[in-house]
Amino acid sequence: MVKAPSLISLAALAVKRELLLGDDVIPYVCELPADLFDILLTYLPPLALQKLQTKMDGDDCGSPDYCFENGRKHGRYGNFNTVWKKLFKTRWSGVTDQIEPVDWQQRYWEAHVQGCLDEAAELVVLPSFRGLISDINISDTILNYIGYEQQMNHLACDYSKLSYHCQQFGHYARCLRLQNALCVEETCQLLRESKLQSLVLRWIRFEEHVQALCKLLIQNSETLASLEFLHCKLSPSFVEGICRSLCSKRKRIHKIENLSIDISSFIENCPSSVVVELVSFLSSGRSLCSLKLRHCHLDRDFGRMVFSSLLEASSSLSILDLSGNSIGGWLSKYDRSGPLFSLGAGKSLQSLRLLNLRYDMIGNAVSLLLCKLFFPTINSWQFQ
């Protein structure tokens, strides 16, 4: 025998539908006793919860002190965060953050925007794709997760379009991954409200990708701290464009803390020019604390130039990963008693705590001894 629904659950579902379709019920929701209010939150899907919290943040429930006497406002806002955490864990049960988020509402919508962009990227690469990226229809699976219902299709906003999701929730995005298919001018417009702190880029290889990427970097230059390139092809103009997009116009200094270029390659007909541009970028990074250039087909001349630029830079690098390259022999060219190591020079390398030179043809125990002489502060070594 099926258990009959409780009166509270029926009322909560009715309120949910009203919230999804309009705002009229919100003042009455704000009048609920704290215990009923908390129960209601657990019945709300993301779209309804978002609308209610946004209205309450804007004091749309009435006067500024409306229904928040005796410290109840703080408690209710804490309950919102708990519900957002539950919604996130339900939708992305296999995702575990290294550091638990403080703001679960932000984390939820950031992951939602990423899911929408991933879906869009799969469609854009199809030969049959025509039209605007912003007009791409989001799948029913994603729409159902956030609480979209068919009776909402008469509303002014079009929940089915990618543009709606980017415009409404793009400002929550702090960390995103972008495929090359989405590195276009239109994506920059869709993400114009974002304040990205971390950006992962994949398969960036052509000039049109670079131009759009540079615009996106300019939009987020004040907040971006981590930049990762995966399966990319780097040209001098590519690296120069990145540097100019991120650097302050006055001081030519960027705020990147973590730079990673992985399983990528340089344009073969002008590798030295690429190295010069990359070295210039490294020299402009006073905040740089992690540098990873892995499996990029780099030779020992490149290793020497990177090493020289880091010796002269003013950042405090703690992680240096040059694994998967052919840079063996570059350490033996330096004299630790020389001028580069005197009078405080080499600050970037004095702060090193982790050095990874795996698969770098670094040589035998002599090379390891050289590394220990050059980098006495390192407490984690990885060689092979």
Coordinates of C-alpha atoms in Angstrom, one line a residue:
M1 CA 0.0 0.0 0.0
V2 CA 1.4 3.4 -1.0
K3 CA 1.8 5.8 1.9
A4 CA -0.2 8.9 1.5
P5 CA 1.8 12.1 1.3
S6 CA 1.9 14.4 4.3
L7 CA 0.2 17.7 4.4
I8 CA 3.5 19.4 4.8
S9 CA 5.0 17.7 1.7
L10 CA 1.9 18.6 -0.4
A11 CA 2.1 22.2 0.7
A12 CA 5.9 22.3 0.0
L13 CA 5.3 21.0 -3.5
A14 CA 2.7 23.6 -4.1
V15 CA 5.0 26.3 -3.0
K16 CA 7.7 24.9 -5.2
R17 CA 5.5 25.2 -8.3
E18 CA 4.5 28.7 -7.4
L19 CA 8.2 29.7 -6.9
L20 CA 9.1 28.2 -10.3
L21 CA 6.3 30.1 -12.1
G22 CA 6.4 33.5 -10.3
D23 CA 7.3 35.6 -7.2
D24 CA 3.9 36.2 -5.6
V25 CA 4.3 33.5 -3.0
I26 CA 7.7 34.8 -1.7
P27 CA 6.4 37.3 0.9
Y28 CA 4.3 34.5 2.5
V29 CA 7.2 32.1 2.5
C30 CA 9.2 34.7 4.5
E31 CA 6.5 34.6 7.1
L32 CA 6.8 30.9 7.8
P33 CA 8.1 29.8 11.2
A34 CA 11.8 28.8 11.2
D35 CA 11.1 25.1 11.4
L36 CA 8.6 25.1 8.5
F37 CA 10.9 27.3 6.5
D38 CA 13.8 24.9 6.9
I39 CA 11.6 22.0 5.9
L40 CA 10.4 23.9 2.8
L41 CA 14.0 24.4 1.6
T42 CA 14.6 20.7 1.5
Y43 CA 11.8 20.3 -1.1
L44 CA 13.0 23.0 -3.4
P45 CA 14.9 22.3 -6.7
P46 CA 17.9 24.5 -7.6
L47 CA 15.9 27.0 -9.7
A48 CA 13.3 27.6 -6.9
L49 CA 15.9 27.7 -4.2
Q50 CA 18.0 30.2 -6.3
K51 CA 15.0 32.5 -6.8
L52 CA 14.1 32.4 -3.1
Q53 CA 17.6 33.1 -1.9
T54 CA 18.1 35.9 -4.4
K55 CA 14.9 37.6 -3.3
M56 CA 15.9 37.3 0.3
D57 CA 19.4 38.6 -0.3
G58 CA 17.7 41.6 -1.9
D59 CA 15.4 42.1 1.1
D60 CA 12.4 41.5 -1.2
C61 CA 10.5 40.0 1.7
G62 CA 9.6 43.4 3.0
S63 CA 11.4 45.6 5.4
P64 CA 15.2 45.1 6.0
D65 CA 14.4 43.3 9.4
Y66 CA 11.6 41.3 8.0
C67 CA 11.3 37.8 9.6
F68 CA 14.9 38.0 10.8
E69 CA 14.6 39.1 14.4
N70 CA 16.7 37.5 17.2
G71 CA 19.5 36.4 14.8
R72 CA 17.2 34.2 12.7
K73 CA 18.6 35.6 9.5
H74 CA 22.1 34.2 10.1
G75 CA 20.6 30.7 10.8
R76 CA 18.4 30.7 7.7
Y77 CA 21.3 31.6 5.4
G78 CA 23.3 28.8 6.9
N79 CA 20.4 26.4 6.1
F80 CA 20.5 27.6 2.5
N81 CA 24.2 26.5 2.3
T82 CA 23.4 23.1 3.8
V83 CA 20.7 22.5 1.2
W84 CA 23.0 23.6 -1.7
K85 CA 25.6 21.2 -0.4
K86 CA 23.0 18.3 -0.5
L87 CA 21.9 19.3 -4.0
F88 CA 25.5 19.3 -5.2
K89 CA 26.3 15.9 -3.6
T90 CA 23.2 14.4 -5.1
R91 CA 23.9 15.6 -8.6
W92 CA 27.7 15.1 -8.6
S93 CA 28.1 12.2 -6.1
G94 CA 31.5 11.2 -7.5
V95 CA 33.1 14.7 -7.4
T96 CA 35.3 15.4 -4.4
D97 CA 37.0 18.8 -4.0
Q98 CA 40.5 18.9 -2.4
I99 CA 39.3 21.8 -0.3
E100 CA 35.7 21.7 0.8
P101 CA 33.8 24.8 -0.6
V102 CA 32.6 27.5 1.8
D103 CA 29.9 28.7 -0.6
W104 CA 28.0 25.7 -1.9
Q105 CA 25.6 27.8 -3.9
Q106 CA 28.6 29.1 -5.9
R107 CA 30.0 25.6 -6.3
Y108 CA 26.7 24.2 -7.5
W109 CA 26.2 26.8 -10.3
E110 CA 29.8 26.7 -11.3
A111 CA 29.6 23.0 -11.9
H112 CA 26.3 23.4 -13.6
V113 CA 27.8 26.0 -16.0
Q114 CA 30.7 23.6 -16.7
G115 CA 28.2 20.9 -17.6
C116 CA 26.4 23.1 -20.0
L117 CA 29.6 24.2 -21.7
D118 CA 30.7 20.6 -22.0
E119 CA 27.5 19.7 -23.7
A120 CA 27.8 22.6 -26.0
A121 CA 31.4 21.7 -26.9
E122 CA 30.2 18.2 -28.0
L123 CA 27.7 19.7 -30.4
V124 CA 29.9 22.5 -31.8
V125 CA 32.5 20.0 -33.1
L126 CA 29.9 18.1 -35.2
P127 CA 30.2 18.9 -38.9
S128 CA 26.4 19.4 -39.0
F129 CA 26.5 22.2 -36.4
R130 CA 25.2 25.5 -37.7
G131 CA 24.2 28.7 -35.9
L132 CA 25.1 30.4 -32.6
I133 CA 26.6 28.7 -29.6
S134 CA 24.3 30.7 -27.4
D135 CA 21.3 29.1 -29.1
I136 CA 22.3 25.6 -28.3
N137 CA 19.6 23.7 -26.5
I138 CA 20.5 22.3 -23.1
S139 CA 19.6 18.6 -22.6
D140 CA 16.5 17.6 -20.7
T141 CA 18.8 15.7 -18.3
I142 CA 20.4 18.9 -17.1
L143 CA 17.2 20.9 -17.1
N144 CA 15.5 18.2 -14.9
Y145 CA 18.4 18.4 -12.5
I146 CA 17.7 22.1 -11.8
G147 CA 13.9 21.7 -11.5
Y148 CA 12.7 22.8 -14.9
E149 CA 9.1 21.8 -15.6
Q150 CA 7.2 21.9 -18.9
Q151 CA 4.7 24.5 -17.6
M152 CA 7.5 27.0 -17.4
N153 CA 8.0 27.1 -21.2
H154 CA 5.6 30.1 -21.5
L155 CA 7.7 32.3 -19.3
A156 CA 9.8 35.1 -20.9
C157 CA 13.2 33.6 -20.3
D158 CA 14.2 30.5 -22.4
Y159 CA 15.6 28.0 -19.9
S160 CA 16.5 25.6 -22.7
K161 CA 19.2 27.9 -24.3
L162 CA 22.8 27.9 -23.3
S163 CA 22.7 31.7 -23.2
Y164 CA 20.2 31.7 -20.3
H165 CA 22.4 29.5 -18.2
C166 CA 25.6 31.5 -18.8
Q167 CA 23.8 34.8 -18.2
Q168 CA 22.1 33.7 -15.0
F169 CA 24.8 31.6 -13.5
G170 CA 28.1 32.5 -15.3
H171 CA 29.0 35.0 -12.5
Y172 CA 29.3 32.0 -10.1
A173 CA 32.1 30.4 -12.3
R174 CA 35.6 30.6 -10.7
C175 CA 37.2 27.5 -12.3
L176 CA 36.4 26.4 -15.8
R177 CA 37.6 24.0 -18.5
L178 CA 37.2 25.0 -22.1
Q179 CA 37.7 22.9 -25.3
N180 CA 39.1 24.7 -28.4
A181 CA 35.6 24.6 -30.0
L182 CA 34.4 27.1 -27.4
C183 CA 37.4 29.4 -27.7
V184 CA 35.5 31.9 -29.9
E185 CA 34.3 35.5 -29.5
E186 CA 30.8 34.4 -28.6
T187 CA 31.9 32.4 -25.6
C188 CA 33.7 35.5 -24.3
Q189 CA 30.4 37.3 -24.5
L190 CA 28.5 34.5 -22.7
L191 CA 31.1 34.5 -19.9
R192 CA 31.5 38.3 -19.6
E193 CA 30.2 38.3 -16.0
S194 CA 32.6 35.5 -14.8
K195 CA 35.4 36.2 -12.4
L196 CA 37.6 33.2 -13.2
Q197 CA 40.4 32.2 -10.9
S198 CA 41.4 29.0 -12.7
L199 CA 41.2 28.2 -16.4
V200 CA 42.1 24.9 -18.2
L201 CA 42.3 25.0 -22.0
R202 CA 42.5 22.0 -24.3
W203 CA 43.5 21.6 -27.9
I204 CA 44.2 25.3 -28.5
R205 CA 46.1 25.2 -31.9
F206 CA 44.8 27.8 -34.3
E207 CA 44.9 31.6 -34.5
E208 CA 41.2 32.0 -34.1
H209 CA 41.3 30.1 -30.8
V210 CA 44.2 32.3 -29.6
Q211 CA 42.4 35.6 -30.4
A212 CA 39.3 34.6 -28.5
L213 CA 41.3 33.2 -25.6
C214 CA 43.2 36.4 -25.3
K215 CA 40.0 38.3 -25.0
L216 CA 38.8 35.9 -22.3
L217 CA 42.1 36.3 -20.4
I218 CA 41.8 40.1 -20.5
Q219 CA 38.3 39.9 -19.1
N220 CA 39.6 37.9 -16.1
S221 CA 43.1 39.2 -15.8
E222 CA 42.4 40.7 -12.3
T223 CA 41.2 37.4 -10.8
L224 CA 42.9 34.7 -12.8
A225 CA 45.6 32.9 -10.8
S226 CA 45.9 29.4 -12.4
L227 CA 46.3 28.7 -16.1
E228 CA 46.7 25.3 -17.7
F229 CA 47.2 24.3 -21.3
L230 CA 46.6 20.7 -22.3
H231 CA 47.3 19.2 -25.8
C232 CA 48.0 22.7 -27.2
K233 CA 50.4 23.9 -29.9
L234 CA 52.3 27.0 -28.9
S235 CA 53.6 29.6 -31.3
P236 CA 55.5 32.9 -30.5
S237 CA 52.4 34.9 -31.2
F238 CA 50.3 32.6 -29.0
V239 CA 52.7 33.0 -26.0
E240 CA 53.1 36.7 -26.6
G241 CA 49.3 37.2 -26.8
I242 CA 48.8 35.4 -23.5
C243 CA 51.5 37.5 -21.8
R244 CA 50.1 40.8 -23.1
S245 CA 46.5 39.7 -22.1
L246 CA 47.5 38.9 -18.5
C247 CA 50.1 41.6 -17.8
S248 CA 49.4 45.0 -16.3
K249 CA 49.8 47.6 -19.1
R250 CA 51.8 49.8 -16.8
K251 CA 54.1 47.4 -15.0
R252 CA 54.1 44.4 -17.4
I253 CA 53.5 42.1 -14.5
H254 CA 50.9 39.3 -14.4
K255 CA 49.2 37.7 -11.4
I256 CA 49.4 34.1 -12.4
E257 CA 50.4 31.8 -9.5
N258 CA 50.2 28.4 -11.2
L259 CA 51.2 27.9 -14.9
S260 CA 51.0 24.4 -16.4
I261 CA 51.7 23.4 -20.0
D262 CA 51.2 19.7 -20.4
I263 CA 51.4 17.2 -23.3
S264 CA 51.8 20.2 -25.7
S265 CA 54.3 21.2 -28.3
F266 CA 55.9 24.3 -29.9
I267 CA 55.8 25.4 -33.5
E268 CA 58.8 23.5 -34.9
N269 CA 60.0 26.1 -37.4
C270 CA 60.7 28.7 -34.7
P271 CA 61.2 27.1 -31.3
S272 CA 63.7 29.8 -30.1
S273 CA 61.2 32.6 -30.6
V274 CA 58.7 30.6 -28.5
V275 CA 61.2 30.1 -25.8
V276 CA 62.0 33.8 -25.7
E277 CA 58.4 34.7 -25.3
L278 CA 57.8 32.1 -22.6
V279 CA 60.9 33.2 -20.7
S280 CA 59.6 36.8 -20.9
F281 CA 56.3 35.6 -19.4
L282 CA 58.2 33.8 -16.6
S283 CA 60.2 36.9 -15.8
S284 CA 57.0 38.9 -15.5
G285 CA 55.5 36.7 -12.8
R286 CA 56.2 37.9 -9.3
S287 CA 53.3 35.8 -8.0
L288 CA 54.4 32.6 -9.7
C289 CA 54.7 29.7 -7.3
S290 CA 54.2 26.6 -9.4
L291 CA 55.6 26.0 -12.9
K292 CA 54.8 22.8 -14.8
L293 CA 56.1 22.2 -18.3
R294 CA 55.6 18.5 -18.8
H295 CA 55.9 16.3 -21.9
C296 CA 56.5 19.3 -24.2
H297 CA 59.4 17.9 -26.3
L298 CA 61.8 20.5 -24.7
D299 CA 65.6 20.2 -25.1
R300 CA 68.4 21.2 -22.7
D301 CA 68.8 24.6 -24.3
F302 CA 65.3 25.3 -23.3
G303 CA 66.0 24.0 -19.8
R304 CA 69.0 26.3 -19.5
M305 CA 66.9 29.4 -20.6
V306 CA 64.1 28.6 -18.2
F307 CA 66.6 28.1 -15.4
S308 CA 68.3 31.4 -16.2
S309 CA 65.0 33.3 -16.3
L310 CA 64.0 31.8 -13.0
L311 CA 67.3 32.8 -11.4
E312 CA 66.7 36.4 -12.3
A313 CA 63.0 36.5 -11.6
S314 CA 61.6 37.9 -8.3
S315 CA 58.9 35.2 -7.7
S316 CA 59.1 32.6 -5.0
L317 CA 58.7 29.3 -6.9
S318 CA 57.9 26.3 -4.8
I319 CA 57.1 23.7 -7.5
L320 CA 59.1 23.2 -10.7
D321 CA 58.0 20.3 -12.9
L322 CA 60.0 19.7 -16.2
S323 CA 59.3 16.0 -16.5
G324 CA 58.9 14.2 -19.8
N325 CA 61.4 16.4 -21.7
S326 CA 65.0 15.9 -22.9
I327 CA 66.8 18.6 -20.9
G328 CA 69.6 16.5 -19.4
G329 CA 72.9 18.4 -18.9
W330 CA 71.7 21.9 -18.3
L331 CA 72.6 21.9 -14.6
S332 CA 76.3 21.2 -15.2
K333 CA 76.6 24.5 -17.1
Y334 CA 76.1 26.6 -14.0
D335 CA 78.6 27.6 -11.4
R336 CA 76.8 28.0 -8.0
S337 CA 79.5 30.4 -6.9
G338 CA 78.9 32.7 -9.9
P339 CA 77.2 36.1 -9.9
L340 CA 73.8 34.7 -10.6
F341 CA 73.8 33.0 -7.2
S342 CA 75.2 35.9 -5.3
L343 CA 73.6 38.9 -3.6
G344 CA 70.2 37.3 -3.3
A345 CA 69.9 36.3 -7.0
G346 CA 68.0 33.1 -7.7
K347 CA 65.3 33.9 -5.2
S348 CA 62.8 31.9 -7.3
L349 CA 64.8 28.7 -7.0
Q350 CA 65.8 29.2 -3.4
S351 CA 62.2 28.7 -2.4
L352 CA 61.8 25.4 -4.3
R353 CA 60.2 22.6 -2.3
L354 CA 59.4 20.1 -5.1
L355 CA 61.4 19.4 -8.3
N356 CA 60.2 16.8 -10.8
L357 CA 62.7 15.8 -13.6
R358 CA 61.3 12.4 -14.4
Y359 CA 62.0 11.0 -17.9
D360 CA 64.2 14.0 -18.6
M361 CA 67.4 12.0 -19.4
I362 CA 68.9 13.8 -16.5
G363 CA 71.6 11.2 -16.1
N364 CA 73.1 9.3 -13.2
A365 CA 73.9 10.0 -9.5
V366 CA 76.2 12.9 -10.5
S367 CA 73.2 14.8 -11.8
L368 CA 71.3 14.1 -8.6
L369 CA 74.3 15.4 -6.6
L370 CA 74.3 18.6 -8.7
C371 CA 70.6 19.1 -8.1
K372 CA 71.1 18.8 -4.3
L373 CA 73.9 21.3 -4.4
F374 CA 71.9 23.8 -6.4
F375 CA 68.6 23.3 -4.6
P376 CA 69.3 22.5 -0.9
T377 CA 65.8 23.5 0.2
I378 CA 64.0 20.9 -1.9
N379 CA 62.2 18.2 0.2
S380 CA 60.6 16.3 -2.6
W381 CA 62.6 14.9 -5.6
Q382 CA 61.3 12.9 -8.5
F383 CA 63.9 11.4 -10.9
Q384 CA 64.1 8.5 -13.2

